[in-house]
C-alpha atoms as an extended CHARMM CRD file, in Angstrom:
* protein
*
       150  EXT
         1         1  MET       CA             -6.1370000000        6.8700000000       -3.1790000000  PROA      1               0.0000000000
         2         2  LYS       CA             -2.6340000000        7.2750000000       -1.8530000000  PROA      2               0.0000000000
         3         3  VAL       CA             -0.1580000000        4.4830000000       -1.3010000000  PROA      3               0.0000000000
         4         4  VAL       CA              3.2730000000        4.3230000000        0.2560000000  PROA      4               0.0000000000
         5         5  ILE       CA              5.1990000000        1.4220000000       -1.2440000000  PROA      5               0.0000000000
         6         6  GLN       CA              8.3160000000        0.0950000000        0.4430000000  PROA      6               0.0000000000
         7         7  ARG       CA             10.5890000000       -2.5800000000       -0.9780000000  PROA      7               0.0000000000
         8         8  VAL       CA             11.1950000000       -4.9290000000        1.9420000000  PROA      8               0.0000000000
         9         9  ARG       CA             13.2640000000       -7.9190000000        2.9270000000  PROA      9               0.0000000000
        10        10  HSD       CA             10.4000000000       -8.8850000000        5.2460000000  PROA      10              0.0000000000
        11        11  ALA       CA              7.3470000000       -7.2800000000        6.8280000000  PROA      11              0.0000000000
        12        12  SER       CA              4.7270000000       -8.2980000000        9.3650000000  PROA      12              0.0000000000
        13        13  VAL       CA              1.6120000000       -7.1620000000       11.1940000000  PROA      13              0.0000000000
        14        14  SER       CA              0.8330000000       -7.9910000000       14.8190000000  PROA      14              0.0000000000
        15        15  ILE       CA             -2.3750000000       -7.2280000000       16.6790000000  PROA      15              0.0000000000
        16        16  GLY       CA             -2.4810000000       -7.3130000000       20.4610000000  PROA      16              0.0000000000
        17        17  GLY       CA              0.9680000000       -8.8940000000       20.5640000000  PROA      17              0.0000000000
        18        18  GLU       CA             -0.1040000000      -11.7650000000       18.2770000000  PROA      18              0.0000000000
        19        19  ALA       CA              1.3410000000      -12.2750000000       14.7910000000  PROA      19              0.0000000000
        20        20  TYR       CA             -1.3460000000      -11.7250000000       12.1710000000  PROA      20              0.0000000000
        21        21  SER       CA              0.4340000000      -11.6950000000        8.7860000000  PROA      21              0.0000000000
        22        22  ARG       CA              3.9590000000      -11.8690000000        7.4440000000  PROA      22              0.0000000000
        23        23  ILE       CA              5.7860000000      -11.7230000000        4.1280000000  PROA      23              0.0000000000
        24        24  GLY       CA              9.3410000000      -12.3400000000        3.0260000000  PROA      24              0.0000000000
        25        25  GLY       CA             10.8410000000      -10.2270000000        0.2560000000  PROA      25              0.0000000000
        26        26  GLY       CA              8.4730000000       -8.0000000000       -1.6690000000  PROA      26              0.0000000000
        27        27  LEU       CA              6.4140000000       -4.8870000000       -1.0480000000  PROA      27              0.0000000000
        28        28  MET       CA              4.8530000000       -3.3040000000        2.0100000000  PROA      28              0.0000000000
        29        29  VAL       CA              1.9530000000       -1.1270000000        0.8340000000  PROA      29              0.0000000000
        30        30  LEU       CA              0.2340000000        1.3850000000        3.1140000000  PROA      30              0.0000000000
        31        31  VAL       CA             -3.1450000000        2.4040000000        1.6650000000  PROA      31              0.0000000000
        32        32  GLY       CA             -5.0420000000        5.6690000000        2.2360000000  PROA      32              0.0000000000
        33        33  ILE       CA             -8.5750000000        5.9700000000        0.8570000000  PROA      33              0.0000000000
        34        34  GLN       CA            -10.5910000000        9.1100000000        0.0260000000  PROA      34              0.0000000000
        35        35  GLU       CA            -14.3800000000        9.4520000000       -0.3130000000  PROA      35              0.0000000000
        36        36  ASP       CA            -14.1860000000        9.8890000000       -4.1010000000  PROA      36              0.0000000000
        37        37  ASP       CA            -11.9520000000        6.8770000000       -4.8120000000  PROA      37              0.0000000000
        38        38  THR       CA            -13.3680000000        4.3660000000       -7.2760000000  PROA      38              0.0000000000
        39        39  SER       CA            -12.7300000000        0.9540000000       -8.7900000000  PROA      39              0.0000000000
        40        40  GLU       CA            -10.8270000000        2.7880000000      -11.5290000000  PROA      40              0.0000000000
        41        41  ASP       CA             -8.3550000000        4.1280000000       -8.9390000000  PROA      41              0.0000000000
        42        42  ILE       CA             -8.0040000000        0.6240000000       -7.5190000000  PROA      42              0.0000000000
        43        43  GLY       CA             -7.3650000000       -1.0000000000      -10.9060000000  PROA      43              0.0000000000
        44        44  TRP       CA             -4.8370000000        1.6250000000      -11.9500000000  PROA      44              0.0000000000
        45        45  LEU       CA             -2.9340000000        1.4860000000       -8.6500000000  PROA      45              0.0000000000
        46        46  SER       CA             -2.9160000000       -2.3250000000       -8.5090000000  PROA      46              0.0000000000
        47        47  ALA       CA             -1.3980000000       -2.5620000000      -11.9800000000  PROA      47              0.0000000000
        48        48  LYS       CA              1.1020000000        0.2110000000      -11.1960000000  PROA      48              0.0000000000
        49        49  ILE       CA              2.2070000000       -1.4520000000       -7.9410000000  PROA      49              0.0000000000
        50        50  CYS       CA              2.6620000000       -4.9030000000       -9.4490000000  PROA      50              0.0000000000
        51        51  ASN       CA              4.5720000000       -3.6040000000      -12.4720000000  PROA      51              0.0000000000
        52        52  LEU       CA              6.7030000000       -0.9580000000      -10.7410000000  PROA      52              0.0000000000
        53        53  ARG       CA             10.3230000000       -1.7540000000      -11.6270000000  PROA      53              0.0000000000
        54        54  ILE       CA             12.0360000000       -1.2490000000       -8.2650000000  PROA      54              0.0000000000
        55        55  PHE       CA             13.8460000000       -4.5810000000       -7.8140000000  PROA      55              0.0000000000
        56        56  ASP       CA             17.4010000000       -5.1380000000       -8.9860000000  PROA      56              0.0000000000
        57        57  ASP       CA             18.1790000000       -7.1490000000      -12.0940000000  PROA      57              0.0000000000
        58        58  GLU       CA             21.3530000000       -9.2220000000      -12.5550000000  PROA      58              0.0000000000
        59        59  GLU       CA             23.3780000000       -6.0340000000      -13.0980000000  PROA      59              0.0000000000
        60        60  GLY       CA             22.1370000000       -4.3220000000       -9.9390000000  PROA      60              0.0000000000
        61        61  VAL       CA             19.8170000000       -1.9450000000      -11.8000000000  PROA      61              0.0000000000
        62        62  MET       CA             16.2560000000       -1.4260000000      -10.5460000000  PROA      62              0.0000000000
        63        63  ASN       CA             14.6280000000       -3.0080000000      -13.5770000000  PROA      63              0.0000000000
        64        64  ARG       CA             12.3650000000       -5.7830000000      -12.2540000000  PROA      64              0.0000000000
        65        65  SER       CA              8.8740000000       -5.7700000000      -10.7720000000  PROA      65              0.0000000000
        66        66  VAL       CA              7.4220000000       -7.7260000000       -7.8600000000  PROA      66              0.0000000000
        67        67  LEU       CA              5.7090000000       -9.8680000000      -10.5070000000  PROA      67              0.0000000000
        68        68  GLU       CA              9.0610000000      -10.7200000000      -12.0860000000  PROA      68              0.0000000000
        69        69  THR       CA             10.7600000000      -11.4730000000       -8.7690000000  PROA      69              0.0000000000
        70        70  GLY       CA              7.8950000000      -13.5720000000       -7.3920000000  PROA      70              0.0000000000
        71        71  GLY       CA              7.8080000000      -11.3540000000       -4.3060000000  PROA      71              0.0000000000
        72        72  ASP       CA              4.9450000000      -10.9680000000       -1.8690000000  PROA      72              0.0000000000
        73        73  ILE       CA              2.8060000000       -7.9750000000       -0.9340000000  PROA      73              0.0000000000
        74        74  LEU       CA              1.5050000000       -6.9100000000        2.4740000000  PROA      74              0.0000000000
        75        75  ALA       CA             -1.2000000000       -4.2100000000        2.1870000000  PROA      75              0.0000000000
        76        76  VAL       CA             -2.3220000000       -2.2840000000        5.2770000000  PROA      76              0.0000000000
        77        77  SER       CA             -5.0770000000        0.3320000000        5.4020000000  PROA      77              0.0000000000
        78        78  GLN       CA             -3.8060000000        3.6180000000        6.8400000000  PROA      78              0.0000000000
        79        79  PHE       CA             -6.2080000000        6.5710000000        6.9680000000  PROA      79              0.0000000000
        80        80  THR       CA             -3.4460000000        8.8660000000        8.2720000000  PROA      80              0.0000000000
        81        81  LEU       CA             -2.0550000000        9.0770000000        4.7200000000  PROA      81              0.0000000000
        82        82  MET       CA             -4.9810000000       11.4230000000        4.0500000000  PROA      82              0.0000000000
        83        83  ALA       CA             -3.8310000000       13.9090000000        6.7230000000  PROA      83              0.0000000000
        84        84  ARG       CA             -4.0360000000       17.6350000000        6.0440000000  PROA      84              0.0000000000
        85        85  THR       CA             -1.2060000000       19.4360000000        7.8270000000  PROA      85              0.0000000000
        86        86  LYS       CA             -1.3420000000       22.9820000000        6.4510000000  PROA      86              0.0000000000
        87        87  LYS       CA             -2.9630000000       24.5910000000        9.4950000000  PROA      87              0.0000000000
        88        88  GLY       CA             -1.7330000000       24.1680000000       13.0290000000  PROA      88              0.0000000000
        89        89  ASN       CA             -0.0190000000       21.1100000000       14.4550000000  PROA      89              0.0000000000
        90        90  ARG       CA             -2.9390000000       18.7040000000       14.7050000000  PROA      90              0.0000000000
        91        91  PRO       CA             -3.5170000000       16.8450000000       11.4240000000  PROA      91              0.0000000000
        92        92  SER       CA             -7.0260000000       16.8690000000        9.9850000000  PROA      92              0.0000000000
        93        93  TYR       CA             -8.3910000000       13.6700000000        8.4780000000  PROA      93              0.0000000000
        94        94  VAL       CA            -11.4360000000       15.1440000000        6.7390000000  PROA      94              0.0000000000
        95        95  ASP       CA            -10.1550000000       13.8320000000        3.3880000000  PROA      95              0.0000000000
        96        96  ALA       CA            -10.1800000000       10.2160000000        4.5860000000  PROA      96              0.0000000000
        97        97  ALA       CA            -13.2160000000        8.2030000000        3.5290000000  PROA      97              0.0000000000
        98        98  LYS       CA            -15.6610000000        7.1420000000        6.2250000000  PROA      98              0.0000000000
        99        99  PRO       CA            -15.0460000000        3.6310000000        7.6050000000  PROA      99              0.0000000000
       100       100  ASN       CA            -17.9530000000        1.9750000000        5.7530000000  PROA      100             0.0000000000
       101       101  ILE       CA            -16.6200000000        3.2800000000        2.4170000000  PROA      101             0.0000000000
       102       102  SER       CA            -12.9440000000        2.7180000000        3.2710000000  PROA      102             0.0000000000
       103       103  MET       CA            -13.4620000000       -0.8820000000        4.3580000000  PROA      103             0.0000000000
       104       104  ARG       CA            -15.2680000000       -1.7960000000        1.1390000000  PROA      104             0.0000000000
       105       105  LEU       CA            -12.6390000000       -0.1020000000       -1.0500000000  PROA      105             0.0000000000
       106       106  TYR       CA             -9.7420000000       -1.5800000000        0.9430000000  PROA      106             0.0000000000
       107       107  GLU       CA            -11.1890000000       -5.0780000000        0.4970000000  PROA      107             0.0000000000
       108       108  GLU       CA            -11.6900000000       -4.4330000000       -3.2280000000  PROA      108             0.0000000000
       109       109  PHE       CA             -8.1350000000       -3.1130000000       -3.4470000000  PROA      109             0.0000000000
       110       110  THR       CA             -6.6020000000       -6.2040000000       -1.8110000000  PROA      110             0.0000000000
       111       111  LEU       CA             -8.6540000000       -8.5390000000       -4.0420000000  PROA      111             0.0000000000
       112       112  THR       CA             -7.6780000000       -6.6200000000       -7.1850000000  PROA      112             0.0000000000
       113       113  LEU       CA             -4.0370000000       -6.5040000000       -6.0900000000  PROA      113             0.0000000000
       114       114  SER       CA             -4.1110000000      -10.2760000000       -5.4580000000  PROA      114             0.0000000000
       115       115  SER       CA             -5.5570000000      -10.8720000000       -8.9070000000  PROA      115             0.0000000000
       116       116  GLU       CA             -2.9060000000       -8.6510000000      -10.5120000000  PROA      116             0.0000000000
       117       117  LEU       CA             -0.1300000000      -10.3460000000       -8.5090000000  PROA      117             0.0000000000
       118       118  GLY       CA             -1.4330000000      -13.8340000000       -9.2390000000  PROA      118             0.0000000000
       119       119  LYS       CA             -1.3870000000      -14.9280000000       -5.6000000000  PROA      119             0.0000000000
       120       120  PRO       CA             -2.8690000000      -13.8950000000       -2.2560000000  PROA      120             0.0000000000
       121       121  VAL       CA             -1.8870000000      -10.5480000000       -0.7680000000  PROA      121             0.0000000000
       122       122  GLU       CA             -1.3410000000      -10.4520000000        2.9900000000  PROA      122             0.0000000000
       123       123  THR       CA             -3.2620000000       -7.8030000000        4.9090000000  PROA      123             0.0000000000
       124       124  GLY       CA             -3.7630000000       -6.1270000000        8.2270000000  PROA      124             0.0000000000
       125       125  VAL       CA             -7.1540000000       -5.8370000000        9.9100000000  PROA      125             0.0000000000
       126       126  PHE       CA             -9.1620000000       -2.7840000000        8.9160000000  PROA      126             0.0000000000
       127       127  GLY       CA             -9.5470000000       -0.3990000000       11.8630000000  PROA      127             0.0000000000
       128       128  ALA       CA             -7.4080000000       -2.4580000000       14.2470000000  PROA      128             0.0000000000
       129       129  ASP       CA             -4.5490000000       -1.0930000000       16.3410000000  PROA      129             0.0000000000
       130       130  MET       CA             -1.7030000000       -2.8100000000       14.4900000000  PROA      130             0.0000000000
       131       131  GLN       CA              2.0180000000       -2.9850000000       14.9790000000  PROA      131             0.0000000000
       132       132  VAL       CA              3.7900000000       -3.0880000000       11.6360000000  PROA      132             0.0000000000
       133       133  GLU       CA              7.4060000000       -4.1870000000       11.3630000000  PROA      133             0.0000000000
       134       134  LEU       CA              9.5040000000       -4.1580000000        8.2360000000  PROA      134             0.0000000000
       135       135  LEU       CA             13.0380000000       -4.1560000000        6.9730000000  PROA      135             0.0000000000
       136       136  ASN       CA             13.1230000000       -1.6160000000        4.1450000000  PROA      136             0.0000000000
       137       137  ASP       CA             15.4510000000       -2.8740000000        1.4120000000  PROA      137             0.0000000000
       138       138  GLY       CA             17.5500000000       -0.1520000000       -0.1690000000  PROA      138             0.0000000000
       139       139  PRO       CA             15.8780000000        1.8370000000        1.2820000000  PROA      139             0.0000000000
       140       140  VAL       CA             13.3260000000        2.1080000000       -1.5060000000  PROA      140             0.0000000000
       141       141  THR       CA             10.1150000000        4.0120000000       -0.7240000000  PROA      141             0.0000000000
       142       142  ILE       CA              7.6870000000        5.2770000000       -3.3860000000  PROA      142             0.0000000000
       143       143  ILE       CA              4.5470000000        7.3890000000       -2.8540000000  PROA      143             0.0000000000
       144       144  ILE       CA              1.7770000000        7.2600000000       -5.4630000000  PROA      144             0.0000000000
       145       145  ASP       CA             -1.4800000000        9.2240000000       -5.5430000000  PROA      145             0.0000000000
       146       146  SER       CA             -4.0740000000        7.8960000000       -7.9940000000  PROA      146             0.0000000000
       147       147  LYS       CA             -5.3340000000       11.4620000000       -8.4870000000  PROA      147             0.0000000000
       148       148  ASN       CA             -1.9210000000       12.5100000000       -9.9230000000  PROA      148             0.0000000000
       149       149  ARG       CA             -1.6010000000       10.2040000000      -12.9210000000  PROA      149             0.0000000000
       150       150  VAL       CA             -0.2370000000       12.7800000000      -15.3420000000  PROA      150             0.0000000000
């Protein structure tokens, strides 16, 4: 599983020109799922995301987590994070899990993330053509791959 985490002032998802979900300050999380991802990957990533110290403390040092700040999370499935770009100019998505697997794992991920956060996580709609808007705060952007834990 790969995630791109962005510290945001606000973020939202629209579908077909209609607002679907919105958060204030917190984290925008783009989620890429592979065929071999498991509940273990989900649990590890959810804990890592919620405890990542990327918010400023009183002294302006990134020393607080989204849990400590009471921030929100918006998680959007994005299979393009699994792109292979080594050959040619057209990305290959063979590493992305098939939709039936991805949807189940994405739903498990958002439920586990909500449990870890202690409140609901906002989402996009799996497989929909979404427009995502955000104001990256910092900017702070972190990429984590659950297969590279060491």
